[in-house]
mmCIF file of C-alpha atoms in Angstrom:
data_model
loop_
_atom_site.group_PDB
_atom_site.id
_atom_site.type_symbol
_atom_site.label_atom_id
_atom_site.label_comp_id
_atom_site.label_asym_id
_atom_site.label_seq_id
_atom_site.Cartn_x
_atom_site.Cartn_y
_atom_site.Cartn_z
ATOM 1 C CA MET A 595 -1.720 16.415 8.835
ATOM 2 C CA LYS A 596 1.577 15.834 7.011
ATOM 3 C CA LYS A 597 0.107 12.751 5.320
ATOM 4 C CA ILE A 598 -2.953 14.721 4.172
ATOM 5 C CA ILE A 599 -0.731 17.428 2.671
ATOM 6 C CA CYS A 600 1.321 14.796 0.822
ATOM 7 C CA LEU A 601 -1.850 13.199 -0.528
ATOM 8 C CA VAL A 602 -3.269 16.515 -1.697
ATOM 9 C CA MET A 603 -0.025 17.310 -3.508
ATOM 10 C CA LEU A 604 0.094 13.837 -5.072
ATOM 11 C CA LEU A 605 -3.519 13.842 -6.204
ATOM 12 C CA LEU A 606 -3.538 17.532 -7.182
ATOM 13 C CA VAL A 607 -6.994 18.028 -5.680
ATOM 14 C CA ILE A 608 -8.661 19.979 -2.926
ATOM 15 C CA PRO A 609 -10.102 17.626 -0.286
ATOM 16 C CA PHE A 610 -13.852 17.294 -0.795
ATOM 17 C CA THR A 611 -15.845 17.373 2.448
ATOM 18 C CA CYS A 612 -18.807 14.988 2.633
ATOM 19 C CA GLN A 613 -20.538 15.657 5.950
ATOM 20 C CA ALA A 614 -17.839 14.623 8.434
ATOM 21 C CA HIS A 615 -15.688 12.838 5.843
ATOM 22 C CA GLU A 616 -12.852 13.937 3.580
ATOM 23 C CA ILE A 617 -12.866 12.594 0.034
ATOM 24 C CA MET A 618 -9.801 12.895 -2.174
ATOM 25 C CA GLY A 619 -8.699 11.729 -5.581
ATOM 26 C CA TYR A 620 -10.439 10.406 -8.659
ATOM 27 C CA MET A 621 -14.093 11.368 -9.359
ATOM 28 C CA PRO A 622 -14.886 12.787 -5.888
ATOM 29 C CA GLU A 623 -18.532 13.586 -6.723
ATOM 30 C CA ARG A 624 -19.165 9.900 -7.446
ATOM 31 C CA THR A 625 -17.487 8.894 -4.194
ATOM 32 C CA LYS A 626 -19.505 11.478 -2.269
ATOM 33 C CA ALA A 627 -22.813 10.238 -3.691
ATOM 34 C CA PHE A 628 -22.036 6.585 -2.980
ATOM 35 C CA THR A 629 -20.734 7.338 0.525
ATOM 36 C CA LYS A 630 -23.946 9.121 1.385
ATOM 37 C CA ALA A 631 -26.066 6.265 -0.006
ATOM 38 C CA ILE A 632 -24.128 3.703 2.048
ATOM 39 C CA GLU A 633 -24.640 5.717 5.221
ATOM 40 C CA VAL A 634 -28.366 6.022 4.480
ATOM 41 C CA TYR A 635 -28.534 2.246 4.006
ATOM 42 C CA PHE A 636 -26.969 1.583 7.423
ATOM 43 C CA ARG A 637 -29.165 4.189 9.064
ATOM 44 C CA ASP A 638 -32.392 2.825 7.586
ATOM 45 C CA LYS A 639 -31.620 -0.904 7.822
ATOM 46 C CA TYR A 640 -29.663 -1.111 11.082
ATOM 47 C CA ASN A 641 -30.213 2.273 12.751
ATOM 48 C CA LEU A 642 -26.434 2.752 12.870
ATOM 49 C CA LYS A 643 -24.247 5.685 11.899
ATOM 50 C CA LEU A 644 -20.508 6.223 11.817
ATOM 51 C CA LYS A 645 -19.188 8.345 14.613
ATOM 52 C CA ASN A 646 -15.635 8.714 13.335
ATOM 53 C CA LYS A 647 -14.514 10.721 10.335
ATOM 54 C CA LEU A 648 -13.330 8.862 7.247
ATOM 55 C CA ASN A 649 -10.595 9.866 4.841
ATOM 56 C CA ILE A 650 -11.483 8.250 1.519
ATOM 57 C CA VAL A 651 -8.757 8.334 -1.119
ATOM 58 C CA VAL A 652 -9.424 7.081 -4.646
ATOM 59 C CA ALA A 653 -6.390 6.607 -6.887
ATOM 60 C CA GLU A 654 -6.941 6.869 -10.637
ATOM 61 C CA LYS A 655 -4.144 4.449 -11.570
ATOM 62 C CA THR A 656 -2.389 1.503 -9.917
ATOM 63 C CA LYS A 657 0.942 3.320 -9.553
ATOM 64 C CA GLN A 658 -0.800 6.160 -7.763
ATOM 65 C CA TYR A 659 -2.535 3.607 -5.524
ATOM 66 C CA GLU A 660 0.864 2.218 -4.539
ATOM 67 C CA THR A 661 2.194 5.709 -3.789
ATOM 68 C CA VAL A 662 -0.803 6.517 -1.591
ATOM 69 C CA LEU A 663 -0.371 3.283 0.363
ATOM 70 C CA LYS A 664 3.284 4.137 0.945
ATOM 71 C CA ILE A 665 2.511 7.707 2.047
ATOM 72 C CA LEU A 666 0.043 6.295 4.566
ATOM 73 C CA GLU A 667 2.678 3.777 5.678
ATOM 74 C CA MET A 668 0.405 0.802 5.120
ATOM 75 C CA PRO A 669 2.051 -2.504 6.078
ATOM 76 C CA ASP A 670 3.171 -4.458 2.985
ATOM 77 C CA ALA A 671 2.222 -1.591 0.658
ATOM 78 C CA GLU A 672 3.866 -3.149 -2.396
ATOM 79 C CA ASP A 673 2.109 -6.476 -1.882
ATOM 80 C CA LEU A 674 -1.233 -4.724 -1.292
ATOM 81 C CA THR A 675 -0.813 -2.787 -4.538
ATOM 82 C CA TYR A 676 -0.987 -5.875 -6.707
ATOM 83 C CA ASN A 677 -3.222 -8.096 -4.562
ATOM 84 C CA THR A 678 -6.008 -5.742 -3.497
ATOM 85 C CA MET A 679 -8.354 -3.193 -5.020
ATOM 86 C CA ALA A 680 -8.919 -1.402 -1.716
ATOM 87 C CA VAL A 681 -7.624 -1.204 1.842
ATOM 88 C CA THR A 682 -9.166 0.019 5.084
ATOM 89 C CA GLU A 683 -6.706 0.992 7.787
ATOM 90 C CA GLY A 684 -7.659 3.162 10.743
ATOM 91 C CA ASP A 685 -9.647 6.155 9.483
ATOM 92 C CA TYR A 686 -8.471 5.697 5.885
ATOM 93 C CA ILE A 687 -10.115 3.897 3.001
ATOM 94 C CA VAL A 688 -7.894 3.727 -0.078
ATOM 95 C CA ILE A 689 -9.286 2.447 -3.384
ATOM 96 C CA ASN A 690 -7.580 1.696 -6.676
ATOM 97 C CA GLY A 691 -10.041 3.197 -9.134
ATOM 98 C CA ASP A 692 -8.159 1.921 -12.181
ATOM 99 C CA CYS A 693 -10.639 0.064 -14.441
ATOM 100 C CA LEU A 694 -13.435 0.117 -11.836
ATOM 101 C CA MET A 695 -16.739 0.998 -13.481
ATOM 102 C CA ASP A 696 -19.411 2.695 -11.379
ATOM 103 C CA ARG A 697 -21.197 -0.406 -10.072
ATOM 104 C CA HIS A 698 -17.991 -2.259 -9.207
ATOM 105 C CA PHE A 699 -16.575 0.863 -7.570
ATOM 106 C CA TYR A 700 -19.792 1.239 -5.547
ATOM 107 C CA PHE A 701 -19.472 -2.383 -4.392
ATOM 108 C CA THR A 702 -15.811 -1.889 -3.439
ATOM 109 C CA LEU A 703 -16.476 1.305 -1.482
ATOM 110 C CA ALA A 704 -19.452 -0.300 0.256
ATOM 111 C CA HIS A 705 -17.345 -3.332 1.245
ATOM 112 C CA GLU A 706 -14.695 -1.091 2.807
ATOM 113 C CA MET A 707 -17.280 1.049 4.590
ATOM 114 C CA VAL A 708 -18.878 -2.091 6.036
ATOM 115 C CA HIS A 709 -15.486 -2.737 7.635
ATOM 116 C CA ARG A 710 -15.659 0.717 9.231
ATOM 117 C CA TYR A 711 -19.045 -0.136 10.761
ATOM 118 C CA GLN A 712 -17.627 -3.456 11.932
ATOM 119 C CA MET A 713 -14.701 -1.653 13.569
ATOM 120 C CA GLU A 714 -17.006 0.712 15.421
ATOM 121 C CA TYR A 715 -19.799 -1.659 16.433
ATOM 122 C CA TRP A 716 -18.721 -5.295 16.470
ATOM 123 C CA LYS A 717 -17.380 -7.014 19.547
ATOM 124 C CA ASP A 718 -14.224 -8.153 17.726
ATOM 125 C CA MET A 719 -14.162 -8.121 13.927
ATOM 126 C CA LYS A 720 -10.706 -9.720 13.795
ATOM 127 C CA SER A 721 -11.730 -12.912 15.566
ATOM 128 C CA ASP A 722 -13.652 -14.331 12.594
ATOM 129 C CA TYR A 723 -12.487 -13.408 9.096
ATOM 130 C CA VAL A 724 -15.227 -15.522 7.547
ATOM 131 C CA MET A 725 -17.906 -13.218 8.900
ATOM 132 C CA THR A 726 -15.820 -10.051 8.579
ATOM 133 C CA GLU A 727 -15.150 -10.544 4.873
ATOM 134 C CA GLY A 728 -18.175 -12.596 3.918
ATOM 135 C CA LEU A 729 -20.763 -10.247 5.396
ATOM 136 C CA ALA A 730 -18.929 -7.214 4.013
ATOM 137 C CA ASP A 731 -19.374 -8.692 0.532
ATOM 138 C CA LEU A 732 -23.020 -9.659 1.036
ATOM 139 C CA ILE A 733 -23.966 -6.237 2.383
ATOM 140 C CA ALA A 734 -21.969 -4.482 -0.335
ATOM 141 C CA GLU A 735 -23.833 -6.529 -2.948
ATOM 142 C CA ASP A 736 -27.173 -5.568 -1.408
ATOM 143 C CA ILE A 737 -26.222 -1.897 -1.400
ATOM 144 C CA SER A 738 -24.641 -1.672 -4.847
ATOM 145 C CA LYS A 739 -26.588 -4.382 -6.702
ATOM 146 C CA TYR A 740 -23.264 -5.576 -8.094
ATOM 147 C CA GLU A 741 -23.760 -9.324 -8.532
ATOM 148 C CA ILE A 742 -21.231 -11.565 -6.818
ATOM 149 C CA LYS A 743 -20.599 -15.315 -6.956
ATOM 150 C CA ILE A 744 -21.353 -17.436 -3.890
ATOM 151 C CA ASN A 745 -20.375 -21.114 -3.885
ATOM 152 C CA ASP A 746 -19.512 -23.903 -1.469
ATOM 153 C CA HIS A 747 -16.071 -25.223 -2.404
ATOM 154 C CA GLY A 748 -15.783 -27.397 0.684
ATOM 155 C CA ILE A 749 -13.085 -25.335 2.406
ATOM 156 C CA PRO A 750 -13.543 -25.893 6.156
ATOM 157 C CA TYR A 751 -14.750 -22.887 8.155
ATOM 158 C CA GLU A 752 -11.949 -23.275 10.683
ATOM 159 C CA GLU A 753 -9.337 -22.970 7.915
ATOM 160 C CA LEU A 754 -10.662 -19.524 7.039
ATOM 161 C CA LYS A 755 -11.565 -18.105 10.431
ATOM 162 C CA SER A 756 -8.184 -16.649 11.421
ATOM 163 C CA LYS A 757 -6.388 -13.907 9.521
ATOM 164 C CA LYS A 758 -3.488 -16.278 8.846
ATOM 165 C CA GLY A 759 -5.745 -19.041 7.532
ATOM 166 C CA TYR A 760 -7.793 -16.681 5.415
ATOM 167 C CA LYS A 761 -4.699 -15.103 3.833
ATOM 168 C CA GLU A 762 -3.073 -18.469 3.182
ATOM 169 C CA ASN A 763 -6.174 -19.747 1.424
ATOM 170 C CA LEU A 764 -6.459 -16.552 -0.614
ATOM 171 C CA ALA A 765 -2.899 -17.088 -1.818
ATOM 172 C CA LYS A 766 -3.617 -20.704 -2.838
ATOM 173 C CA ARG A 767 -7.139 -20.362 -4.251
ATOM 174 C CA ASN A 768 -8.321 -16.768 -4.329
ATOM 175 C CA ASN A 769 -11.720 -16.994 -6.011
ATOM 176 C CA GLU A 770 -12.744 -20.166 -4.202
ATOM 177 C CA THR A 771 -11.837 -18.644 -0.824
ATOM 178 C CA ILE A 772 -13.815 -15.466 -1.473
ATOM 179 C CA GLN A 773 -16.848 -17.435 -2.652
ATOM 180 C CA GLN A 774 -16.581 -19.773 0.341
ATOM 181 C CA VAL A 775 -16.622 -17.050 3.003
ATOM 182 C CA ARG A 776 -19.640 -15.537 1.257
ATOM 183 C CA TYR A 777 -21.328 -18.948 1.374
ATOM 184 C CA TYR A 778 -20.758 -19.294 5.121
ATOM 185 C CA ALA A 779 -21.811 -15.684 5.736
ATOM 186 C CA LYS A 780 -25.050 -16.353 3.844
ATOM 187 C CA GLN A 781 -25.905 -18.996 6.476
ATOM 188 C CA SER A 782 -25.199 -16.612 9.373
ATOM 189 C CA PRO A 783 -27.776 -14.644 11.395
ATOM 190 C CA GLY A 784 -26.508 -11.403 9.851
ATOM 191 C CA PHE A 785 -24.628 -8.221 10.688
ATOM 192 C CA MET A 786 -26.484 -7.270 13.881
ATOM 193 C CA ALA A 787 -25.777 -10.649 15.512
ATOM 194 C CA TYR A 788 -22.136 -9.563 15.926
ATOM 195 C CA VAL A 789 -22.831 -6.057 17.221
ATOM 196 C CA ASP A 790 -21.836 -5.148 20.769
ATOM 197 C CA LYS A 791 -25.043 -3.481 21.957
ATOM 198 C CA SER A 792 -23.143 -1.370 24.489
ATOM 199 C CA LYS A 793 -21.303 0.310 21.593
ATOM 200 C CA ILE A 794 -24.577 1.484 20.083
ATOM 201 C CA GLY A 795 -25.249 3.539 23.204
ATOM 202 C CA LYS A 796 -21.696 4.910 23.258
ATOM 203 C CA ASN A 797 -21.944 6.072 19.657
ATOM 204 C CA LYS A 798 -25.196 7.948 20.017
ATOM 205 C CA LYS A 799 -24.774 11.705 19.974
#
């Protein structure tokens, strides 16, 4: 609750309720509309819905993004500020809306919300960063129609599978790494192949 109050004071907004979710920050009506569309996509395509409430915070500028990350006590907040456009941690999605036009913002929000579905339904999303990140991008592209680049740069799958390997490759060759995980994900059987079927039953109301 204390973190929510700090965010409200920082962003100078009233939290905007979207069904079970709280939306705060820059252009909340846009975020609400895109959030709803993403949930409809998952309902219609996969027959899945989020059980847990999301707190979606959109910062208007990079400095504000950094402040939000620090309020939420995100690990390595300063590093995340300048190396990411969005972060999903627990029930929070934080997005740096600075310079993001509608379609790119839609893609970014969709990518982060895919991670929320992975957290709730996959067996273990942290065991394979290739599929976690690659499929999040492919699904976000399908939802938002924001065109992304997919190429095979010859980076071995095993080098990218762990969090450590994925991060190290991002640091050395960012664009190539992102395109590579998308390439491998494109060859995969898809999102539902990684779903723990027992979790579908648990999340039905």
